């Protein structure tokens, strides 16, 4: 059946690790009738939450892969709205699995930002918020864990304003806090809601308790003042001090949310089954349907001209494969449909390679369960079977050549040399690496020619650890790993001139090319890390060889001469040269540029850059001395320290090379009570003594390899 696009919502649930995303999704599935029994993430039953379908996720109590599901919801106010279809993606909170959040937000229309009522806005909340901004995703905030000691939704709302620069408005007011948290006051309808029954499924609506009525009125006035600018009718009513109808307020809130100028704040306790139903109402009332979001594609037949896609069934089909998963039945391809419709058995075209493929099976995902469907249409998120493609490929019906913009893939920061323990496991080891690199663009594998080792690179220690564990469990292949290797970079500090002549005379025509110019640092805020400038005048180098010079420079920056890591932040300029009518060739100029770059590089004061991580540590405040001392020992620069409800929250910038083994040290210093999160912040030059030591070790390694 054709679905009315107005009643579809595609939402993601994102947050800092341990804010309760998976617990919240579990409650949503229960209240919408998708599951009939609630399981906890760390539940005693050992079953684990529905959305954590991987055995490893259930053991560790963390989400590793984003999981998709769908449900239906009719708002709690009787007879006010039709039943809506909601596609939900539950994303990981751990920074090591950030690509899962990126690809979910790339295809979603709205999001729920979950915040802990005690910890508030944490380091990973900031990262997730940055990702939401990148894809212009309207979001509402849900302050979870209102039953916890130290819960303070007003402080968290203030942090939304100060740390994330949102314009937050409270949509609800709490009835009691901490262990006295009973329910919420809806500030739009001015009714109090309580949640009875074993699982909070019975909603009891009453008048607002007298002791909080004045506060509720105050916050309602603030809400209307904040949203009045988004609706002319509401502005007039507000200025005339007249009571505004509920629908008018909701219309204004929705307009503010869709323009990304407003963040509505809901609150509740997913674990204690309170106020989740009204959060779902908020999703229906205030988050966009697929028609209300602008989705752009590039027309390959018109020089990548931008095209706005329309979420209607009667336009040519366009869909984006945003996630791949190798399941029991072969490759599963998650597809977001932006335009047109799709039926089982139809042929679709992969725009990246022009191949036509048949859709043998079309399913809706409910975590790891599949529900077969016959057809689907614009605005939906579905999965296909038996379709060979890469993550980020665009599919069309073949009548248009449109491609969706790809998602942002962060650079890897850590590498390990990995190998199968037994020779017999080599085949399965290769199969596993092939599969995981296809599924996860941040997991990269290459072979180091010098050491003849297989090097796996990823977003952090946990990221690589999880993949090694998965190779062992899913492919029966034990893996051994070398010491972690940091992803260093090289750059230059000043201008360096070069004047290089490449001359080679063998029998017959020789090779001759001369390139002159300089290399110089790019400004720190440059988007691209390499720039080529052609300043050659008067035909000193013929036009057909200019491209060869660019290729030579690109080849040279792959490996710097200090420690063999990529060179970043350089501008290569050629302004003169010489060619020979017979002996000059593309290869000769490519070689001359490559050697010329090395000559200029030596003169440009090259330095080694190391990744600096933003580390946020939380521990009981009695351990403040040990925590700060450890961070200083690891070359850490403390950015801020604050104490919240007896807990120290310390933020510092620390080189990644100093962070190995930190989790063990932190646990032993804080009796197991300390925890930390870490994410990439920037690249920074290493200290001089360290640089000299690294260069010496690199030279020794090279000399040993030559022997």
JSON list of N, CA, C and O in Angstrom, two decimals, residues 316-321 333-337 339-362 376 382-389 393-400:
[
{"chain": "A", "resi": 316, "resn": "UNK", "atom": "N", "xyz": [11.20, 9.88, -10.59]},
{"chain": "A", "resi": 316, "resn": "UNK", "atom": "CA", "xyz": [12.11, 8.73, -10.75]},
{"chain": "A", "resi": 316, "resn": "UNK", "atom": "C", "xyz": [12.72, 8.30, -9.42]},
{"chain": "A", "resi": 316, "resn": "UNK", "atom": "O", "xyz": [13.04, 9.13, -8.57]},
{"chain": "A", "resi": 317, "resn": "UNK", "atom": "N", "xyz": [12.90, 6.98, -9.24]},
{"chain": "A", "resi": 317, "resn": "UNK", "atom": "CA", "xyz": [13.41, 6.42, -7.99]},
{"chain": "A", "resi": 317, "resn": "UNK", "atom": "C", "xyz": [14.86, 6.82, -7.73]},
{"chain": "A", "resi": 317, "resn": "UNK", "atom": "O", "xyz": [15.72, 6.74, -8.60]},
{"chain": "A", "resi": 318, "resn": "UNK", "atom": "N", "xyz": [15.14, 7.31, -6.49]},
{"chain": "A", "resi": 318, "resn": "UNK", "atom": "CA", "xyz": [16.51, 7.60, -6.04]},
{"chain": "A", "resi": 318, "resn": "UNK", "atom": "C", "xyz": [16.64, 7.10, -4.60]},
{"chain": "A", "resi": 318, "resn": "UNK", "atom": "O", "xyz": [15.82, 7.44, -3.75]},
{"chain": "A", "resi": 319, "resn": "UNK", "atom": "N", "xyz": [17.66, 6.29, -4.36]},
{"chain": "A", "resi": 319, "resn": "UNK", "atom": "CA", "xyz": [17.88, 5.77, -3.00]},
{"chain": "A", "resi": 319, "resn": "UNK", "atom": "C", "xyz": [19.37, 5.73, -2.68]},
{"chain": "A", "resi": 319, "resn": "UNK", "atom": "O", "xyz": [20.20, 5.62, -3.58]},
{"chain": "A", "resi": 320, "resn": "UNK", "atom": "N", "xyz": [19.72, 5.82, -1.38]},
{"chain": "A", "resi": 320, "resn": "UNK", "atom": "CA", "xyz": [21.13, 5.81, -0.97]},
{"chain": "A", "resi": 320, "resn": "UNK", "atom": "C", "xyz": [21.39, 4.59, -0.08]},
{"chain": "A", "resi": 320, "resn": "UNK", "atom": "O", "xyz": [20.72, 4.38, 0.92]},
{"chain": "A", "resi": 321, "resn": "UNK", "atom": "N", "xyz": [22.39, 3.78, -0.49]},
{"chain": "A", "resi": 321, "resn": "UNK", "atom": "CA", "xyz": [22.83, 2.64, 0.34]},
{"chain": "A", "resi": 321, "resn": "UNK", "atom": "C", "xyz": [23.76, 3.21, 1.41]},
{"chain": "A", "resi": 321, "resn": "UNK", "atom": "O", "xyz": [24.88, 3.60, 1.11]},
{"chain": "A", "resi": 333, "resn": "UNK", "atom": "N", "xyz": [21.76, -4.66, 2.54]},
{"chain": "A", "resi": 333, "resn": "UNK", "atom": "CA", "xyz": [22.04, -3.27, 2.20]},
{"chain": "A", "resi": 333, "resn": "UNK", "atom": "C", "xyz": [20.92, -2.38, 2.72]},
{"chain": "A", "resi": 333, "resn": "UNK", "atom": "O", "xyz": [19.77, -2.53, 2.30]},
{"chain": "A", "resi": 334, "resn": "UNK", "atom": "N", "xyz": [21.25, -1.50, 3.66]},
{"chain": "A", "resi": 334, "resn": "UNK", "atom": "CA", "xyz": [20.25, -0.56, 4.18]},
{"chain": "A", "resi": 334, "resn": "UNK", "atom": "C", "xyz": [20.10, 0.58, 3.18]},
{"chain": "A", "resi": 334, "resn": "UNK", "atom": "O", "xyz": [21.09, 1.17, 2.76]},
{"chain": "A", "resi": 335, "resn": "UNK", "atom": "N", "xyz": [18.85, 0.89, 2.84]},
{"chain": "A", "resi": 335, "resn": "UNK", "atom": "CA", "xyz": [18.59, 1.88, 1.79]},
{"chain": "A", "resi": 335, "resn": "UNK", "atom": "C", "xyz": [17.61, 2.93, 2.28]},
{"chain": "A", "resi": 335, "resn": "UNK", "atom": "O", "xyz": [16.56, 2.60, 2.80]},
{"chain": "A", "resi": 336, "resn": "UNK", "atom": "N", "xyz": [17.99, 4.20, 2.13]},
{"chain": "A", "resi": 336, "resn": "UNK", "atom": "CA", "xyz": [17.03, 5.27, 2.40]},
{"chain": "A", "resi": 336, "resn": "UNK", "atom": "C", "xyz": [16.49, 5.72, 1.05]},
{"chain": "A", "resi": 336, "resn": "UNK", "atom": "O", "xyz": [17.25, 6.04, 0.13]},
{"chain": "A", "resi": 337, "resn": "UNK", "atom": "N", "xyz": [15.17, 5.72, 0.91]},
{"chain": "A", "resi": 337, "resn": "UNK", "atom": "CA", "xyz": [14.55, 6.10, -0.36]},
{"chain": "A", "resi": 337, "resn": "UNK", "atom": "C", "xyz": [14.18, 7.58, -0.29]},
{"chain": "A", "resi": 337, "resn": "UNK", "atom": "O", "xyz": [13.44, 8.00, 0.60]},
{"chain": "A", "resi": 339, "resn": "UNK", "atom": "N", "xyz": [13.22, 9.44, -3.24]},
{"chain": "A", "resi": 339, "resn": "UNK", "atom": "CA", "xyz": [12.29, 9.87, -4.28]},
{"chain": "A", "resi": 339, "resn": "UNK", "atom": "C", "xyz": [11.76, 8.63, -5.00]},
{"chain": "A", "resi": 339, "resn": "UNK", "atom": "O", "xyz": [12.45, 7.64, -5.15]},
{"chain": "A", "resi": 340, "resn": "UNK", "atom": "N", "xyz": [10.49, 8.70, -5.44]},
{"chain": "A", "resi": 340, "resn": "UNK", "atom": "CA", "xyz": [9.93, 7.59, -6.22]},
{"chain": "A", "resi": 340, "resn": "UNK", "atom": "C", "xyz": [9.51, 6.42, -5.35]},
{"chain": "A", "resi": 340, "resn": "UNK", "atom": "O", "xyz": [9.36, 6.54, -4.14]},
{"chain": "A", "resi": 341, "resn": "UNK", "atom": "N", "xyz": [9.34, 5.25, -5.97]},
{"chain": "A", "resi": 341, "resn": "UNK", "atom": "CA", "xyz": [8.94, 4.06, -5.22]},
{"chain": "A", "resi": 341, "resn": "UNK", "atom": "C", "xyz": [9.72, 2.84, -5.73]},
{"chain": "A", "resi": 341, "resn": "UNK", "atom": "O", "xyz": [10.33, 2.88, -6.80]},
{"chain": "A", "resi": 342, "resn": "UNK", "atom": "N", "xyz": [9.67, 1.77, -4.97]},
{"chain": "A", "resi": 342, "resn": "UNK", "atom": "CA", "xyz": [10.44, 0.58, -5.30]},
{"chain": "A", "resi": 342, "resn": "UNK", "atom": "C", "xyz": [9.63, -0.66, -4.94]},
{"chain": "A", "resi": 342, "resn": "UNK", "atom": "O", "xyz": [9.01, -0.71, -3.87]},
{"chain": "A", "resi": 343, "resn": "UNK", "atom": "N", "xyz": [9.61, -1.65, -5.85]},
{"chain": "A", "resi": 343, "resn": "UNK", "atom": "CA", "xyz": [8.90, -2.91, -5.58]},
{"chain": "A", "resi": 343, "resn": "UNK", "atom": "C", "xyz": [9.86, -4.08, -5.70]},
{"chain": "A", "resi": 343, "resn": "UNK", "atom": "O", "xyz": [10.86, -4.00, -6.41]},
{"chain": "A", "resi": 344, "resn": "UNK", "atom": "N", "xyz": [9.52, -5.14, -4.99]},
{"chain": "A", "resi": 344, "resn": "UNK", "atom": "CA", "xyz": [10.30, -6.37, -5.07]},
{"chain": "A", "resi": 344, "resn": "UNK", "atom": "C", "xyz": [10.31, -6.86, -6.52]},
{"chain": "A", "resi": 344, "resn": "UNK", "atom": "O", "xyz": [9.28, -6.81, -7.19]},
{"chain": "A", "resi": 345, "resn": "UNK", "atom": "N", "xyz": [11.47, -7.33, -7.01]},
{"chain": "A", "resi": 345, "resn": "UNK", "atom": "CA", "xyz": [11.54, -7.85, -8.38]},
{"chain": "A", "resi": 345, "resn": "UNK", "atom": "C", "xyz": [11.90, -6.82, -9.42]},
{"chain": "A", "resi": 345, "resn": "UNK", "atom": "O", "xyz": [12.19, -7.15, -10.57]},
{"chain": "A", "resi": 346, "resn": "UNK", "atom": "N", "xyz": [11.91, -5.52, -9.05]},
{"chain": "A", "resi": 346, "resn": "UNK", "atom": "CA", "xyz": [12.25, -4.47, -10.02]},
{"chain": "A", "resi": 346, "resn": "UNK", "atom": "C", "xyz": [13.77, -4.41, -10.24]},
{"chain": "A", "resi": 346, "resn": "UNK", "atom": "O", "xyz": [14.55, -4.89, -9.42]},
{"chain": "A", "resi": 347, "resn": "UNK", "atom": "N", "xyz": [14.15, -3.77, -11.35]},
{"chain": "A", "resi": 347, "resn": "UNK", "atom": "CA", "xyz": [15.57, -3.54, -11.62]},
{"chain": "A", "resi": 347, "resn": "UNK", "atom": "C", "xyz": [15.94, -2.12, -11.23]},
{"chain": "A", "resi": 347, "resn": "UNK", "atom": "O", "xyz": [15.19, -1.18, -11.52]},
{"chain": "A", "resi": 348, "resn": "UNK", "atom": "N", "xyz": [17.08, -1.97, -10.55]},
{"chain": "A", "resi": 348, "resn": "UNK", "atom": "CA", "xyz": [17.58, -0.63, -10.22]},
{"chain": "A", "resi": 348, "resn": "UNK", "atom": "C", "xyz": [19.03, -0.52, -10.69]},
{"chain": "A", "resi": 348, "resn": "UNK", "atom": "O", "xyz": [19.70, -1.53, -10.87]},
{"chain": "A", "resi": 349, "resn": "UNK", "atom": "N", "xyz": [19.50, 0.72, -10.87]},
{"chain": "A", "resi": 349, "resn": "UNK", "atom": "CA", "xyz": [20.85, 0.93, -11.41]},
{"chain": "A", "resi": 349, "resn": "UNK", "atom": "C", "xyz": [21.74, 1.58, -10.36]},
{"chain": "A", "resi": 349, "resn": "UNK", "atom": "O", "xyz": [21.36, 2.55, -9.72]},
{"chain": "A", "resi": 350, "resn": "UNK", "atom": "N", "xyz": [22.94, 0.99, -10.19]},
{"chain": "A", "resi": 350, "resn": "UNK", "atom": "CA", "xyz": [23.94, 1.57, -9.29]},
{"chain": "A", "resi": 350, "resn": "UNK", "atom": "C", "xyz": [24.69, 2.64, -10.08]},
{"chain": "A", "resi": 350, "resn": "UNK", "atom": "O", "xyz": [25.42, 2.35, -11.02]},
{"chain": "A", "resi": 351, "resn": "UNK", "atom": "N", "xyz": [24.49, 3.92, -9.70]},
{"chain": "A", "resi": 351, "resn": "UNK", "atom": "CA", "xyz": [25.03, 5.03, -10.49]},
{"chain": "A", "resi": 351, "resn": "UNK", "atom": "C", "xyz": [26.57, 5.02, -10.51]},
{"chain": "A", "resi": 351, "resn": "UNK", "atom": "O", "xyz": [27.19, 5.41, -11.49]},
{"chain": "A", "resi": 352, "resn": "UNK", "atom": "N", "xyz": [27.20, 4.53, -9.43]},
{"chain": "A", "resi": 352, "resn": "UNK", "atom": "CA", "xyz": [28.67, 4.59, -9.37]},
{"chain": "A", "resi": 352, "resn": "UNK", "atom": "C", "xyz": [29.33, 3.69, -10.42]},
{"chain": "A", "resi": 352, "resn": "UNK", "atom": "O", "xyz": [30.39, 4.01, -10.92]},
{"chain": "A", "resi": 353, "resn": "UNK", "atom": "N", "xyz": [28.71, 2.54, -10.73]},
{"chain": "A", "resi": 353, "resn": "UNK", "atom": "CA", "xyz": [29.34, 1.67, -11.74]},
{"chain": "A", "resi": 353, "resn": "UNK", "atom": "C", "xyz": [28.43, 1.37, -12.94]},
{"chain": "A", "resi": 353, "resn": "UNK", "atom": "O", "xyz": [28.81, 0.63, -13.85]},
{"chain": "A", "resi": 354, "resn": "UNK", "atom": "N", "xyz": [27.20, 1.92, -12.93]},
{"chain": "A", "resi": 354, "resn": "UNK", "atom": "CA", "xyz": [26.29, 1.73, -14.06]},
{"chain": "A", "resi": 354, "resn": "UNK", "atom": "C", "xyz": [25.66, 0.36, -14.15]},
{"chain": "A", "resi": 354, "resn": "UNK", "atom": "O", "xyz": [24.95, 0.05, -15.11]},
{"chain": "A", "resi": 355, "resn": "UNK", "atom": "N", "xyz": [25.89, -0.49, -13.12]},
{"chain": "A", "resi": 355, "resn": "UNK", "atom": "CA", "xyz": [25.35, -1.87, -13.19]},
{"chain": "A", "resi": 355, "resn": "UNK", "atom": "C", "xyz": [23.87, -1.88, -12.82]},
{"chain": "A", "resi": 355, "resn": "UNK", "atom": "O", "xyz": [23.45, -1.21, -11.87]},
{"chain": "A", "resi": 356, "resn": "UNK", "atom": "N", "xyz": [23.12, -2.72, -13.58]},
{"chain": "A", "resi": 356, "resn": "UNK", "atom": "CA", "xyz": [21.70, -2.92, -13.26]},
{"chain": "A", "resi": 356, "resn": "UNK", "atom": "C", "xyz": [21.57, -4.14, -12.34]},
{"chain": "A", "resi": 356, "resn": "UNK", "atom": "O", "xyz": [22.20, -5.16, -12.59]},
{"chain": "A", "resi": 357, "resn": "UNK", "atom": "N", "xyz": [20.79, -4.01, -11.29]},
{"chain": "A", "resi": 357, "resn": "UNK", "atom": "CA", "xyz": [20.59, -5.16, -10.40]},
{"chain": "A", "resi": 357, "resn": "UNK", "atom": "C", "xyz": [19.11, -5.33, -10.11]},
{"chain": "A", "resi": 357, "resn": "UNK", "atom": "O", "xyz": [18.34, -4.37, -10.11]},
{"chain": "A", "resi": 358, "resn": "UNK", "atom": "N", "xyz": [18.74, -6.59, -9.88]},
{"chain": "A", "resi": 358, "resn": "UNK", "atom": "CA", "xyz": [17.35, -6.89, -9.56]},
{"chain": "A", "resi": 358, "resn": "UNK", "atom": "C", "xyz": [17.20, -6.89, -8.04]},
{"chain": "A", "resi": 358, "resn": "UNK", "atom": "O", "xyz": [18.12, -7.26, -7.32]},
{"chain": "A", "resi": 359, "resn": "UNK", "atom": "N", "xyz": [16.05, -6.46, -7.55]},
{"chain": "A", "resi": 359, "resn": "UNK", "atom": "CA", "xyz": [15.79, -6.46, -6.11]},
{"chain": "A", "resi": 359, "resn": "UNK", "atom": "C", "xyz": [15.07, -7.78, -5.78]},
{"chain": "A", "resi": 359, "resn": "UNK", "atom": "O", "xyz": [13.85, -7.89, -5.94]},
{"chain": "A", "resi": 360, "resn": "UNK", "atom": "N", "xyz": [15.82, -8.81, -5.34]},
{"chain": "A", "resi": 360, "resn": "UNK", "atom": "CA", "xyz": [15.17, -10.10, -5.11]},
{"chain": "A", "resi": 360, "resn": "UNK", "atom": "C", "xyz": [14.30, -10.14, -3.85]},
{"chain": "A", "resi": 360, "resn": "UNK", "atom": "O", "xyz": [13.33, -10.86, -3.77]},
{"chain": "A", "resi": 361, "resn": "UNK", "atom": "N", "xyz": [14.72, -9.33, -2.83]},
{"chain": "A", "resi": 361, "resn": "UNK", "atom": "CA", "xyz": [13.97, -9.37, -1.57]},
{"chain": "A", "resi": 361, "resn": "UNK", "atom": "C", "xyz": [14.04, -7.99, -0.91]},
{"chain": "A", "resi": 361, "resn": "UNK", "atom": "O", "xyz": [15.09, -7.37, -0.85]},
{"chain": "A", "resi": 362, "resn": "UNK", "atom": "N", "xyz": [12.90, -7.55, -0.42]},
{"chain": "A", "resi": 362, "resn": "UNK", "atom": "CA", "xyz": [12.78, -6.23, 0.20]},
{"chain": "A", "resi": 362, "resn": "UNK", "atom": "C", "xyz": [12.27, -6.45, 1.62]},
{"chain": "A", "resi": 362, "resn": "UNK", "atom": "O", "xyz": [11.26, -7.13, 1.82]},
{"chain": "A", "resi": 376, "resn": "UNK", "atom": "N", "xyz": [7.79, -0.27, -1.41]},
{"chain": "A", "resi": 376, "resn": "UNK", "atom": "CA", "xyz": [8.07, 0.83, -0.49]},
{"chain": "A", "resi": 376, "resn": "UNK", "atom": "C", "xyz": [8.16, 2.12, -1.31]},
{"chain": "A", "resi": 376, "resn": "UNK", "atom": "O", "xyz": [8.20, 2.07, -2.53]},
{"chain": "A", "resi": 382, "resn": "UNK", "atom": "N", "xyz": [14.53, 1.01, 4.28]},
{"chain": "A", "resi": 382, "resn": "UNK", "atom": "CA", "xyz": [14.31, -0.44, 4.13]},
{"chain": "A", "resi": 382, "resn": "UNK", "atom": "C", "xyz": [15.67, -1.12, 3.94]},
{"chain": "A", "resi": 382, "resn": "UNK", "atom": "O", "xyz": [16.71, -0.47, 3.96]},
{"chain": "A", "resi": 383, "resn": "UNK", "atom": "N", "xyz": [15.64, -2.43, 3.74]},
{"chain": "A", "resi": 383, "resn": "UNK", "atom": "CA", "xyz": [16.88, -3.16, 3.46]},
{"chain": "A", "resi": 383, "resn": "UNK", "atom": "C", "xyz": [16.65, -4.09, 2.27]},
{"chain": "A", "resi": 383, "resn": "UNK", "atom": "O", "xyz": [15.55, -4.59, 2.06]},
{"chain": "A", "resi": 384, "resn": "UNK", "atom": "N", "xyz": [17.72, -4.27, 1.48]},
{"chain": "A", "resi": 384, "resn": "UNK", "atom": "CA", "xyz": [17.67, -5.15, 0.30]},
{"chain": "A", "resi": 384, "resn": "UNK", "atom": "C", "xyz": [18.61, -6.31, 0.52]},
{"chain": "A", "resi": 384, "resn": "UNK", "atom": "O", "xyz": [19.61, -6.19, 1.20]},
{"chain": "A", "resi": 385, "resn": "UNK", "atom": "N", "xyz": [18.28, -7.44, -0.13]},
{"chain": "A", "resi": 385, "resn": "UNK", "atom": "CA", "xyz": [19.17, -8.58, -0.09]},
{"chain": "A", "resi": 385, "resn": "UNK", "atom": "C", "xyz": [19.77, -8.83, -1.45]},
{"chain": "A", "resi": 385, "resn": "UNK", "atom": "O", "xyz": [19.14, -8.54, -2.46]},
{"chain": "A", "resi": 386, "resn": "UNK", "atom": "N", "xyz": [20.96, -9.40, -1.47]},
{"chain": "A", "resi": 386, "resn": "UNK", "atom": "CA", "xyz": [21.53, -9.87, -2.73]},
{"chain": "A", "resi": 386, "resn": "UNK", "atom": "C", "xyz": [21.90, -8.76, -3.70]},
{"chain": "A", "resi": 386, "resn": "UNK", "atom": "O", "xyz": [21.93, -8.97, -4.90]},
{"chain": "A", "resi": 387, "resn": "UNK", "atom": "N", "xyz": [22.15, -7.54, -3.18]},
{"chain": "A", "resi": 387, "resn": "UNK", "atom": "CA", "xyz": [22.53, -6.43, -4.06]},
{"chain": "A", "resi": 387, "resn": "UNK", "atom": "C", "xyz": [23.98, -6.06, -3.73]},
{"chain": "A", "resi": 387, "resn": "UNK", "atom": "O", "xyz": [24.28, -5.67, -2.61]},
{"chain": "A", "resi": 388, "resn": "UNK", "atom": "N", "xyz": [24.87, -6.23, -4.69]},
{"chain": "A", "resi": 388, "resn": "UNK", "atom": "CA", "xyz": [26.29, -5.98, -4.44]},
{"chain": "A", "resi": 388, "resn": "UNK", "atom": "C", "xyz": [26.58, -4.49, -4.64]},
{"chain": "A", "resi": 388, "resn": "UNK", "atom": "O", "xyz": [26.33, -3.95, -5.71]},
{"chain": "A", "resi": 389, "resn": "UNK", "atom": "N", "xyz": [27.07, -3.82, -3.62]},
{"chain": "A", "resi": 389, "resn": "UNK", "atom": "CA", "xyz": [27.39, -2.39, -3.75]},
{"chain": "A", "resi": 389, "resn": "UNK", "atom": "C", "xyz": [28.32, -1.99, -2.61]},
{"chain": "A", "resi": 389, "resn": "UNK", "atom": "O", "xyz": [28.63, -2.81, -1.75]},
{"chain": "A", "resi": 393, "resn": "UNK", "atom": "N", "xyz": [26.81, 4.20, -2.06]},
{"chain": "A", "resi": 393, "resn": "UNK", "atom": "CA", "xyz": [26.38, 4.16, -3.47]},
{"chain": "A", "resi": 393, "resn": "UNK", "atom": "C", "xyz": [24.95, 4.66, -3.62]},
{"chain": "A", "resi": 393, "resn": "UNK", "atom": "O", "xyz": [24.11, 4.41, -2.76]},
{"chain": "A", "resi": 394, "resn": "UNK", "atom": "N", "xyz": [24.68, 5.35, -4.72]},
{"chain": "A", "resi": 394, "resn": "UNK", "atom": "CA", "xyz": [23.32, 5.81, -5.02]},
{"chain": "A", "resi": 394, "resn": "UNK", "atom": "C", "xyz": [22.70, 4.88, -6.06]},
{"chain": "A", "resi": 394, "resn": "UNK", "atom": "O", "xyz": [23.35, 4.49, -7.02]},
{"chain": "A", "resi": 395, "resn": "UNK", "atom": "N", "xyz": [21.43, 4.54, -5.85]},
{"chain": "A", "resi": 395, "resn": "UNK", "atom": "CA", "xyz": [20.67, 3.72, -6.80]},
{"chain": "A", "resi": 395, "resn": "UNK", "atom": "C", "xyz": [19.56, 4.56, -7.42]},
{"chain": "A", "resi": 395, "resn": "UNK", "atom": "O", "xyz": [18.93, 5.37, -6.72]},
{"chain": "A", "resi": 396, "resn": "UNK", "atom": "N", "xyz": [19.30, 4.37, -8.72]},
{"chain": "A", "resi": 396, "resn": "UNK", "atom": "CA", "xyz": [18.17, 5.04, -9.37]},
{"chain": "A", "resi": 396, "resn": "UNK", "atom": "C", "xyz": [17.44, 4.01, -10.24]},
{"chain": "A", "resi": 396, "resn": "UNK", "atom": "O", "xyz": [17.88, 2.87, -10.36]},
{"chain": "A", "resi": 397, "resn": "UNK", "atom": "N", "xyz": [16.34, 4.45, -10.85]},
{"chain": "A", "resi": 397, "resn": "UNK", "atom": "CA", "xyz": [15.61, 3.52, -11.73]},
{"chain": "A", "resi": 397, "resn": "UNK", "atom": "C", "xyz": [16.24, 3.47, -13.13]},
{"chain": "A", "resi": 397, "resn": "UNK", "atom": "O", "xyz": [15.71, 2.83, -14.04]},
{"chain": "A", "resi": 398, "resn": "UNK", "atom": "N", "xyz": [17.36, 4.17, -13.33]},
{"chain": "A", "resi": 398, "resn": "UNK", "atom": "CA", "xyz": [18.04, 4.13, -14.63]},
{"chain": "A", "resi": 398, "resn": "UNK", "atom": "C", "xyz": [17.69, 5.29, -15.55]},
{"chain": "A", "resi": 398, "resn": "UNK", "atom": "O", "xyz": [18.36, 5.53, -16.54]},
{"chain": "A", "resi": 399, "resn": "UNK", "atom": "N", "xyz": [16.63, 6.05, -15.23]},
{"chain": "A", "resi": 399, "resn": "UNK", "atom": "CA", "xyz": [16.23, 7.16, -16.11]},
{"chain": "A", "resi": 399, "resn": "UNK", "atom": "C", "xyz": [16.98, 8.45, -15.76]},
{"chain": "A", "resi": 399, "resn": "UNK", "atom": "O", "xyz": [17.01, 9.38, -16.54]},
{"chain": "A", "resi": 400, "resn": "UNK", "atom": "N", "xyz": [17.57, 8.51, -14.55]},
{"chain": "A", "resi": 400, "resn": "UNK", "atom": "CA", "xyz": [18.33, 9.71, -14.16]},
{"chain": "A", "resi": 400, "resn": "UNK", "atom": "C", "xyz": [19.71, 9.28, -13.66]},
{"chain": "A", "resi": 400, "resn": "UNK", "atom": "O", "xyz": [19.89, 8.15, -13.21]}
]
